Coordinates of C-alpha atoms in Angstrom, one line a residue:
M1 CA 21.8 117.4 -26.3
S2 CA 21.1 119.5 -23.2
M3 CA 23.0 120.8 -20.2
I4 CA 23.2 119.8 -16.6
K5 CA 23.9 122.9 -14.5
V6 CA 25.1 122.9 -10.9
E7 CA 24.8 126.3 -9.2
N8 CA 26.2 127.2 -5.8
L9 CA 25.9 123.6 -4.5
T10 CA 26.5 123.2 -0.8
F11 CA 26.1 120.0 1.1
S12 CA 27.2 118.3 4.3
Y13 CA 25.8 115.2 6.0
P14 CA 23.5 115.9 9.0
T15 CA 25.6 113.6 11.2
S16 CA 28.9 115.1 10.3
Y17 CA 30.8 118.4 10.5
D18 CA 32.5 117.8 7.2
V19 CA 31.4 120.1 4.4
I20 CA 31.5 117.9 1.3
F21 CA 30.6 120.7 -1.2
D22 CA 30.8 124.4 -0.6
N23 CA 29.3 126.8 -3.1
V24 CA 30.3 124.7 -6.1
S25 CA 29.2 125.7 -9.7
F26 CA 29.8 124.1 -13.1
Q27 CA 27.9 122.7 -16.1
I28 CA 28.2 119.6 -18.3
D29 CA 26.8 118.5 -21.6
T30 CA 24.5 115.4 -21.6
D31 CA 26.3 114.0 -24.7
W32 CA 29.7 113.9 -23.0
K33 CA 31.5 110.8 -21.7
L34 CA 32.8 112.0 -18.4
G35 CA 35.4 110.4 -16.2
F36 CA 34.9 111.4 -12.6
V37 CA 38.1 111.5 -10.5
G38 CA 39.2 112.6 -7.1
R39 CA 40.6 111.4 -3.8
N40 CA 38.8 108.8 -1.7
G41 CA 36.2 110.3 0.6
R42 CA 36.0 113.6 -1.4
G43 CA 32.3 113.0 -2.3
K44 CA 32.1 111.4 -5.8
T45 CA 29.4 108.9 -4.8
T46 CA 27.7 111.6 -2.7
F47 CA 27.5 113.9 -5.8
L48 CA 25.9 111.1 -7.8
N49 CA 23.4 110.7 -5.0
L50 CA 22.7 114.4 -5.1
L51 CA 22.0 114.2 -8.9
L52 CA 19.6 111.3 -8.1
G53 CA 17.8 113.5 -5.6
N54 CA 18.6 111.2 -2.6
Y55 CA 19.8 114.0 -0.3
E56 CA 18.7 117.6 0.5
Y57 CA 21.1 120.3 -0.4
S58 CA 21.6 124.1 -0.8
G59 CA 21.9 125.6 -4.3
K60 CA 20.5 124.3 -7.6
I61 CA 20.9 121.3 -9.9
I62 CA 19.1 122.0 -13.1
S63 CA 18.6 119.2 -15.6
S64 CA 16.1 118.0 -18.2
V65 CA 17.3 114.4 -18.2
Q66 CA 16.5 111.4 -16.0
F67 CA 19.4 109.9 -14.1
D68 CA 20.0 106.1 -13.8
Y69 CA 22.6 104.6 -11.4
F70 CA 25.0 101.7 -11.7
P71 CA 25.3 99.4 -9.8
Y72 CA 21.6 98.9 -10.2
P73 CA 19.9 97.8 -6.9
V74 CA 18.8 94.2 -7.8
S75 CA 15.6 93.4 -5.9
D76 CA 15.8 89.6 -6.1
E77 CA 18.9 87.8 -7.6
K78 CA 16.9 84.5 -7.9
K79 CA 14.8 86.0 -10.7
Q80 CA 15.5 85.1 -14.3
T81 CA 17.8 87.6 -15.9
E82 CA 15.3 88.4 -18.6
E83 CA 12.6 89.2 -16.0
L84 CA 15.0 91.4 -14.0
L85 CA 16.1 93.4 -17.0
R86 CA 12.5 94.1 -17.9
E87 CA 12.5 96.1 -14.6
V88 CA 15.7 97.9 -15.6
C89 CA 14.7 98.8 -19.2
P90 CA 10.9 98.1 -19.6
L91 CA 10.7 99.5 -23.2
A92 CA 13.6 97.5 -24.6
E93 CA 13.0 94.5 -27.0
E94 CA 14.7 91.2 -26.5
W95 CA 16.6 91.5 -29.7
E96 CA 18.0 94.9 -28.5
L97 CA 19.3 93.2 -25.3
L98 CA 21.0 90.4 -27.3
K99 CA 22.6 93.0 -29.6
E100 CA 24.1 94.8 -26.6
F101 CA 25.2 91.5 -25.1
S102 CA 27.1 90.7 -28.3
Y103 CA 29.1 94.0 -28.0
L104 CA 30.2 92.9 -24.5
D105 CA 30.9 89.2 -25.3
V106 CA 28.1 88.0 -23.2
D107 CA 26.4 84.7 -24.2
A108 CA 22.8 85.0 -25.2
D109 CA 21.8 82.2 -22.9
V110 CA 22.4 84.3 -19.7
L111 CA 19.1 86.0 -20.5
W112 CA 17.3 82.7 -19.5
R113 CA 19.4 81.9 -16.4
S114 CA 18.7 83.1 -12.9
F115 CA 20.7 86.3 -12.2
E116 CA 22.5 84.8 -9.2
T117 CA 24.1 82.1 -11.4
L118 CA 25.9 84.8 -13.4
S119 CA 29.5 85.7 -12.5
K120 CA 30.1 89.2 -11.1
G121 CA 31.5 90.3 -14.4
E122 CA 28.5 89.0 -16.3
Q123 CA 26.2 90.8 -13.9
T124 CA 28.1 94.0 -14.4
K125 CA 27.9 93.7 -18.2
V126 CA 24.2 92.8 -18.5
L127 CA 23.1 95.6 -16.2
L128 CA 25.2 98.2 -18.1
A129 CA 23.7 97.0 -21.4
A130 CA 20.1 97.3 -20.0
L131 CA 20.7 100.7 -18.5
F132 CA 22.1 102.1 -21.8
L133 CA 18.8 100.9 -23.5
N134 CA 16.9 103.5 -21.5
E135 CA 16.8 106.1 -24.3
G136 CA 17.3 109.7 -23.2
H137 CA 18.5 108.8 -19.7
F138 CA 21.9 109.9 -18.3
L139 CA 23.9 107.1 -16.7
L140 CA 25.8 107.5 -13.4
I141 CA 28.3 104.6 -13.4
D142 CA 30.1 104.1 -10.0
E143 CA 33.2 102.0 -9.9
P144 CA 32.2 99.3 -12.5
T145 CA 35.7 97.7 -12.8
N146 CA 35.9 96.2 -9.3
H147 CA 34.4 92.9 -10.5
L148 CA 36.0 92.9 -14.0
D149 CA 39.1 91.0 -14.9
T150 CA 41.7 92.5 -17.4
D151 CA 40.0 91.2 -20.6
A152 CA 36.5 92.3 -19.3
R153 CA 37.8 95.8 -18.6
K154 CA 39.1 96.2 -22.1
K155 CA 35.7 95.0 -23.5
V156 CA 33.7 97.3 -21.3
A157 CA 36.0 100.2 -22.2
E158 CA 35.4 99.6 -25.9
Y159 CA 31.6 99.4 -25.2
L160 CA 31.6 102.7 -23.3
K161 CA 33.6 104.4 -26.0
K162 CA 30.7 103.9 -28.4
K163 CA 28.2 105.3 -26.0
K164 CA 27.5 108.9 -24.8
G165 CA 25.8 110.6 -21.9
F166 CA 27.4 109.2 -18.7
I167 CA 29.6 110.0 -15.7
L168 CA 32.0 107.2 -14.9
V169 CA 33.7 107.0 -11.5
S170 CA 36.9 105.0 -11.8
H171 CA 40.5 105.1 -10.7
D172 CA 41.8 102.8 -13.4
R173 CA 44.0 105.1 -15.6
R174 CA 44.0 102.9 -18.7
F175 CA 40.3 102.3 -18.4
L176 CA 39.5 106.0 -18.3
D177 CA 41.9 106.8 -21.1
E178 CA 40.1 104.3 -23.4
C179 CA 36.5 105.5 -23.0
V180 CA 36.0 109.1 -21.8
D181 CA 36.2 112.5 -23.6
H182 CA 36.0 114.8 -20.6
I183 CA 37.2 114.7 -17.0
L184 CA 35.2 115.9 -14.1
S185 CA 37.6 116.3 -11.2
I186 CA 36.6 116.8 -7.6
N187 CA 39.4 118.9 -6.1
R188 CA 40.1 120.2 -2.6
T189 CA 38.1 123.4 -3.1
N190 CA 36.0 122.9 -6.2
I191 CA 34.9 120.7 -9.1
E192 CA 36.3 121.4 -12.5
V193 CA 35.5 120.1 -16.0
Q194 CA 38.1 119.6 -18.7
M195 CA 38.0 118.2 -22.3
G196 CA 40.2 115.1 -22.9
N197 CA 41.0 111.8 -21.3
F198 CA 42.6 111.1 -17.9
S199 CA 46.2 111.3 -19.1
S200 CA 45.8 114.7 -20.7
W201 CA 43.9 116.0 -17.6
M202 CA 46.7 114.7 -15.4
V203 CA 49.4 116.5 -17.5
N204 CA 47.5 119.8 -17.4
F205 CA 46.8 119.5 -13.7
E206 CA 50.5 118.9 -12.9
R207 CA 51.6 121.7 -15.1
K208 CA 49.1 124.1 -13.4
Q209 CA 50.5 123.0 -10.0
E210 CA 54.1 123.5 -11.1
S211 CA 53.2 127.0 -12.5
E212 CA 51.4 127.9 -9.3
L213 CA 54.3 126.7 -7.2
L214 CA 56.7 128.9 -9.1
Q215 CA 54.3 131.8 -8.8
K216 CA 54.0 131.2 -5.1
E217 CA 57.8 131.2 -4.6
R218 CA 58.1 134.5 -6.6
L219 CA 55.3 136.1 -4.5
K220 CA 57.0 135.0 -1.3
K221 CA 60.1 136.8 -2.3
D222 CA 58.1 139.8 -3.4
I223 CA 56.3 139.9 -0.1
H224 CA 59.5 139.7 1.9
R225 CA 61.1 142.4 -0.3
L226 CA 58.1 144.7 0.0
Q227 CA 57.9 144.2 3.7
K228 CA 61.5 145.3 4.2
S229 CA 60.9 148.2 1.8
A230 CA 57.8 149.4 3.6
K231 CA 59.5 149.2 7.0
R232 CA 62.5 151.1 5.6
S233 CA 60.2 153.9 4.2
E234 CA 58.3 154.1 7.5
T235 CA 61.5 154.4 9.4
W236 CA 62.7 157.2 7.1
S237 CA 59.4 159.0 7.5
N238 CA 59.6 158.8 11.3
R239 CA 63.2 160.2 11.2
V240 CA 62.2 163.0 9.0
E241 CA 59.2 163.8 11.1
A242 CA 61.4 163.9 14.2
S243 CA 63.8 166.3 12.4
K244 CA 61.1 169.0 12.3
I245 CA 61.9 169.9 15.9
G246 CA 64.1 173.0 15.6
A247 CA 64.1 172.9 11.8
A248 CA 64.2 176.3 10.0
D249 CA 61.8 175.2 7.3
K250 CA 59.2 173.0 9.0
G251 CA 56.9 173.0 5.9
Y252 CA 59.5 171.5 3.7
V253 CA 60.4 168.8 6.3
G254 CA 56.7 168.0 6.8
H255 CA 56.1 167.6 3.1
K256 CA 59.1 165.3 2.8
S257 CA 57.8 163.3 5.8
A258 CA 54.3 162.9 4.3
K259 CA 55.8 161.8 1.0
M260 CA 57.8 159.1 2.6
M261 CA 54.8 157.9 4.6
K262 CA 52.6 157.8 1.4
R263 CA 55.3 155.7 -0.2
S264 CA 55.3 153.4 2.8
K265 CA 51.5 152.9 2.6
T266 CA 51.7 152.3 -1.2
I267 CA 54.3 149.6 -0.7
E268 CA 52.2 148.0 2.1
K269 CA 49.2 147.9 -0.2
R270 CA 51.3 146.1 -2.9
R271 CA 52.4 143.6 -0.2
Q272 CA 48.8 142.9 0.9
K273 CA 47.8 142.4 -2.7
A274 CA 50.7 139.9 -3.2
I275 CA 49.6 138.1 0.0
E276 CA 46.0 137.8 -1.4
E277 CA 47.4 136.4 -4.7
K278 CA 49.5 133.9 -2.9
S279 CA 46.6 132.7 -0.8
K280 CA 44.7 131.8 -4.0
L281 CA 47.4 129.5 -5.2
L282 CA 47.8 125.8 -4.7
K283 CA 44.4 125.4 -3.0
N284 CA 43.9 122.2 -5.1
A285 CA 47.4 120.9 -4.7
E286 CA 47.5 117.1 -4.2
T287 CA 50.4 116.0 -2.1
A288 CA 51.4 112.4 -1.6
D289 CA 53.8 111.9 1.3
V290 CA 56.5 109.3 1.0
L291 CA 55.4 105.9 2.4
K292 CA 57.8 103.5 4.1
M293 CA 57.8 99.8 4.9
K294 CA 60.3 97.4 6.5
P295 CA 60.3 94.0 4.7
L296 CA 62.2 91.2 6.3
M297 CA 65.0 89.3 4.6
Y298 CA 64.4 85.6 4.3
H299 CA 67.3 83.1 4.9
T300 CA 66.9 81.3 1.5
N301 CA 66.2 82.6 -2.0
T302 CA 62.9 80.6 -2.5
L303 CA 60.0 81.6 -0.2
V304 CA 57.1 79.6 -1.7
S305 CA 56.7 76.9 -4.3
F306 CA 53.5 75.9 -6.1
S307 CA 53.8 72.5 -7.7
E308 CA 51.1 71.2 -10.1
V309 CA 48.4 73.0 -8.0
E310 CA 44.9 72.7 -9.4
V311 CA 42.1 74.5 -7.5
M312 CA 38.8 72.6 -7.4
Y313 CA 35.3 73.6 -6.7
E314 CA 32.7 71.0 -5.7
G315 CA 35.0 68.3 -7.2
R316 CA 35.5 70.2 -10.5
T317 CA 38.9 71.6 -11.5
I318 CA 38.6 75.3 -12.2
C319 CA 42.2 76.0 -13.3
S320 CA 45.0 74.2 -15.1
P321 CA 48.0 72.9 -13.1
M322 CA 50.0 75.8 -11.7
T323 CA 53.8 75.5 -11.1
F324 CA 55.9 78.5 -10.0
D325 CA 58.2 79.8 -7.3
I326 CA 58.2 83.0 -5.4
Q327 CA 61.8 84.1 -4.8
S328 CA 63.3 87.0 -2.8
G329 CA 62.6 90.3 -4.6
D330 CA 59.9 88.9 -6.9
R331 CA 56.7 90.8 -7.4
V332 CA 54.5 88.2 -8.9
F333 CA 51.1 89.0 -10.5
I334 CA 48.6 86.3 -11.0
E335 CA 46.3 87.0 -14.0
G336 CA 43.2 85.2 -15.3
K337 CA 39.5 85.5 -15.9
N338 CA 37.0 85.9 -13.0
G339 CA 36.4 82.5 -11.4
S340 CA 39.6 81.0 -12.6
G341 CA 40.9 80.5 -9.0
K342 CA 43.3 83.5 -8.5
S343 CA 42.0 84.4 -5.1
S344 CA 41.8 80.7 -4.1
L345 CA 45.5 80.3 -4.8
L346 CA 46.2 83.2 -2.4
K347 CA 43.9 81.8 0.3
L348 CA 45.5 78.4 -0.1
L349 CA 48.9 80.0 0.5
M350 CA 47.4 81.7 3.7
G351 CA 46.4 78.2 5.0
N352 CA 42.7 78.4 4.3
F353 CA 41.0 75.1 3.4
I354 CA 40.6 75.2 -0.4
E355 CA 39.9 72.0 -2.3
H356 CA 42.9 71.3 -4.5
T357 CA 45.4 68.9 -5.9
G358 CA 49.2 69.4 -6.1
K359 CA 51.4 70.9 -3.4
V360 CA 52.1 74.3 -1.9
T361 CA 55.4 74.5 0.0
V362 CA 55.8 77.4 2.3
G363 CA 59.3 78.2 3.7
S364 CA 59.9 77.5 7.4
G365 CA 59.2 80.5 9.6
L366 CA 57.9 82.6 6.7
V367 CA 56.1 85.7 7.9
I368 CA 53.3 86.8 5.5
S369 CA 51.3 90.0 5.5
Y370 CA 47.9 89.6 3.8
V371 CA 45.5 92.2 2.3
P372 CA 42.2 90.4 1.5
Q373 CA 39.8 91.5 -1.2
D374 CA 36.8 91.8 1.1
T375 CA 36.4 94.9 3.3
S376 CA 32.8 94.4 4.4
Y377 CA 33.8 93.1 7.8
L378 CA 35.5 96.4 8.8
T379 CA 33.5 98.0 11.6
G380 CA 34.4 99.8 14.9
F381 CA 37.1 102.3 15.6
L382 CA 40.7 102.5 14.3
E383 CA 42.3 102.3 17.7
D384 CA 40.4 99.0 18.4
F385 CA 41.4 97.6 15.0
S386 CA 45.0 98.6 15.7
E387 CA 45.1 96.9 19.1
K388 CA 43.3 93.7 17.8
N389 CA 46.0 93.4 15.1
G390 CA 49.0 94.1 17.3
L391 CA 49.9 97.4 15.5
D392 CA 51.6 100.5 16.7
E393 CA 48.6 102.8 16.8
S394 CA 50.7 106.0 16.2
L395 CA 52.5 104.4 13.2
F396 CA 49.3 103.0 11.9
K397 CA 47.5 106.4 12.0
A398 CA 50.6 108.2 10.6
V399 CA 50.5 105.9 7.5
L400 CA 46.7 106.6 7.1
R401 CA 47.5 110.3 7.3
K402 CA 50.0 109.9 4.5
L403 CA 47.3 108.0 2.5
D404 CA 45.1 111.2 2.8
F405 CA 43.0 110.4 5.8
D406 CA 41.8 113.6 7.6
R407 CA 42.1 113.5 11.4
I408 CA 38.3 113.6 11.7
Q409 CA 38.2 110.1 10.1
F410 CA 39.9 108.8 13.2
E411 CA 36.8 109.6 15.2
K412 CA 34.4 107.7 13.0
D413 CA 33.3 104.1 12.9
M414 CA 34.9 102.3 10.0
K415 CA 31.4 101.3 8.7
E416 CA 31.1 105.0 7.7
F417 CA 34.2 104.9 5.6
S418 CA 34.1 104.9 1.8
G419 CA 35.2 101.7 -0.1
G420 CA 38.5 103.3 -0.8
Q421 CA 39.1 104.4 2.8
K422 CA 38.4 100.8 4.0
K423 CA 40.9 99.4 1.5
K424 CA 43.5 102.0 2.7
V425 CA 43.0 100.7 6.3
L426 CA 44.0 97.2 5.2
I427 CA 47.0 98.5 3.2
A428 CA 48.1 100.7 6.1
K429 CA 47.9 97.6 8.4
S430 CA 50.1 95.6 5.9
L431 CA 52.6 98.5 5.6
C432 CA 53.0 98.5 9.4
E433 CA 53.7 94.8 9.5
Q434 CA 57.3 93.5 9.0
A435 CA 57.0 90.4 6.7
H436 CA 59.1 88.3 4.4
L437 CA 56.2 88.1 1.9
Y438 CA 53.3 90.6 1.2
V439 CA 50.2 88.9 -0.3
W440 CA 47.7 91.5 -1.7
D441 CA 44.4 90.4 -3.2
E442 CA 43.0 93.2 -5.5
P443 CA 44.4 95.9 -3.2
L444 CA 43.6 98.8 -5.5
N445 CA 39.8 98.3 -5.6
F446 CA 38.3 101.8 -4.9
I447 CA 41.7 103.3 -4.3
D448 CA 42.2 106.8 -5.8
V449 CA 44.8 107.5 -8.5
Y450 CA 47.2 109.5 -6.3
S451 CA 47.4 106.7 -3.7
R452 CA 48.0 104.2 -6.5
L453 CA 51.0 106.3 -7.7
Q454 CA 52.1 106.6 -4.1
I455 CA 52.0 102.9 -3.5
E456 CA 53.9 102.3 -6.8
K457 CA 56.8 104.5 -5.7
L458 CA 56.8 102.7 -2.3
I459 CA 57.2 99.3 -3.9
E460 CA 59.8 100.5 -6.4
E461 CA 61.9 102.0 -3.5
F462 CA 61.7 99.2 -1.0
S463 CA 61.5 96.2 -3.3
P464 CA 59.5 93.9 -1.0
T465 CA 58.7 90.3 -2.1
M466 CA 55.0 90.3 -3.1
L467 CA 52.3 88.2 -4.6
F468 CA 49.3 90.1 -6.2
V469 CA 46.0 89.6 -7.8
E470 CA 45.3 93.0 -9.5
H471 CA 43.7 94.1 -12.8
D472 CA 45.1 97.7 -13.0
L473 CA 47.4 97.3 -16.0
A474 CA 49.2 100.6 -15.4
F475 CA 50.1 99.5 -11.9
R476 CA 51.1 96.0 -13.1
D477 CA 53.3 97.3 -15.8
A478 CA 55.0 99.6 -13.3
I479 CA 56.0 97.1 -10.7
A480 CA 55.6 93.4 -11.9
T481 CA 58.7 91.3 -12.2
K482 CA 56.8 88.1 -13.0
I483 CA 53.4 87.5 -14.4
I484 CA 51.6 84.1 -13.9
K485 CA 48.7 83.5 -16.2
I486 CA 46.0 81.0 -15.3

C-alpha cells in the first residue's frame, strides 16, 4: 500500500486556450478501486495520460508505483494471443493466464488463436487479465465497457470487484456500483475523492448542491438586506453631519454622525463577506438543461415488422429467426451477445445490404433518424456537418450547448473531440430531425452520466418511437417498453 499524491497540478494543451486542470491537489491510496467520473471533455483521459508521463505539466505527481493503461496498444493483431500477452505481462506463467481467463469466462483456446480472431469482448477480457498479472502495478482502465455486452459487463464487474489498485473511467452506473469502493470525480473547478460507490457519491453530491443552493438563496437575501441597511445608515450619517451647521453642540452632533458612519461601514463589511461566501458556492454545480424533440406521428399503428429474419455472415446464420413489430410509442431494446447480429438488424432496417433470410417490412413514407455506433468518420467543423445533413445550424448548436458543449468547441475540428463529444454530435443531429422512428445503435458509448439522465428525461417526456441497441441496464430499465432478446 502506498499513496499517489497530486500537488498543484496545472495543465493545458499547447494548441488550446482551455485550462484542463488549474492548481489541483488530492491523494489516493494504491489499494483503492476508484471509479473516475465527470462530464465529457473534462479531462479524464488527459489525467490518465499525465499519470503515464505522456504530457508536460506544472505541479507534482508523486508515486512509487508503475502505471499500466487499458486499452493496451496492441502492436500486431495478427500475432498469436499467447505471444502478444507475453509482451503485456512478461513475468506471468501460462497457468496464471488461464486461471484469470476462467474468472472472466474466456475459453482457454483463445490463448493459441491469433488476436485478430477474438471478438472485441474477448480482446477486452484477455488484456485486462494480463495487465492485472503485472504485480505491483497500478492499472488505469479507460472505458472498458464499450465493447462488452450486458452479460460480459456483469462478468467483468465481478472480476474487478476482486481486484485492487485501479482507476476505472466509466459512465455505466450499474457497472461502477458493482466494482468500485471510491469515486474520483472531476468537477468544474477541482477533483475530489470520496469513499463509496457511484450511487452513494451521487446522493452526497446532490445533497451538497441542494444545501449550497439553499445557502446561496439565504446569502442573496442577507446581501440585499445589508445593502439597504448600509445605505440607510449612510443616509442618516449624512443628515446628521449636515445638521451640524448652526447646531449649539457641534461635538455631540459630530460624535453621533461618526457613530452612524462606523455602523454603515460595519454593515458594508458584513455585506462584502456574504458576497465572498456566496461566490464560493455552486462552483461545481452540474446543470442539465431540458432537451426537446419533435417526433412525427405515423398514419398507422405498426411502423416496422420483422418476420422470421435471420442475419447471415459468409453463408452462416448468426442469430435465430427474429419476429417482432415496432408500433407507435414503442421503445424497443434489442439484447444479445456481441456478434449475435444486433447492429446488423438495425442496418438491415436502414436499407444496408446485409445477408439475411426472412422479411423486413417498412411502412410507406416512414421517416427514420439513425445514430450509428461508429463515430470515427467525424471530421471537419460543426457548421459544415450541419449544412451537409440539412440541419438548422442554430438549433443544432443550441442542442449541443444543452449537452454541455462549451462555445469554444464550436471552433474546433471534430477530430479533436473526445469520444463522448463525438457521440453527442450524432445524438444532437438526431434530436434536430423530425422522424417517425428513431434508431440508435449504442448511443451512450462514452456519454457522461449527466447527459444519460438528461436523455432519459427527454425520452420519458416526448415518448418517441425508438429502436435501440444499448447495454446500459439503468438506462434500459428507465425507458424500455419492449425487450427483444437474440
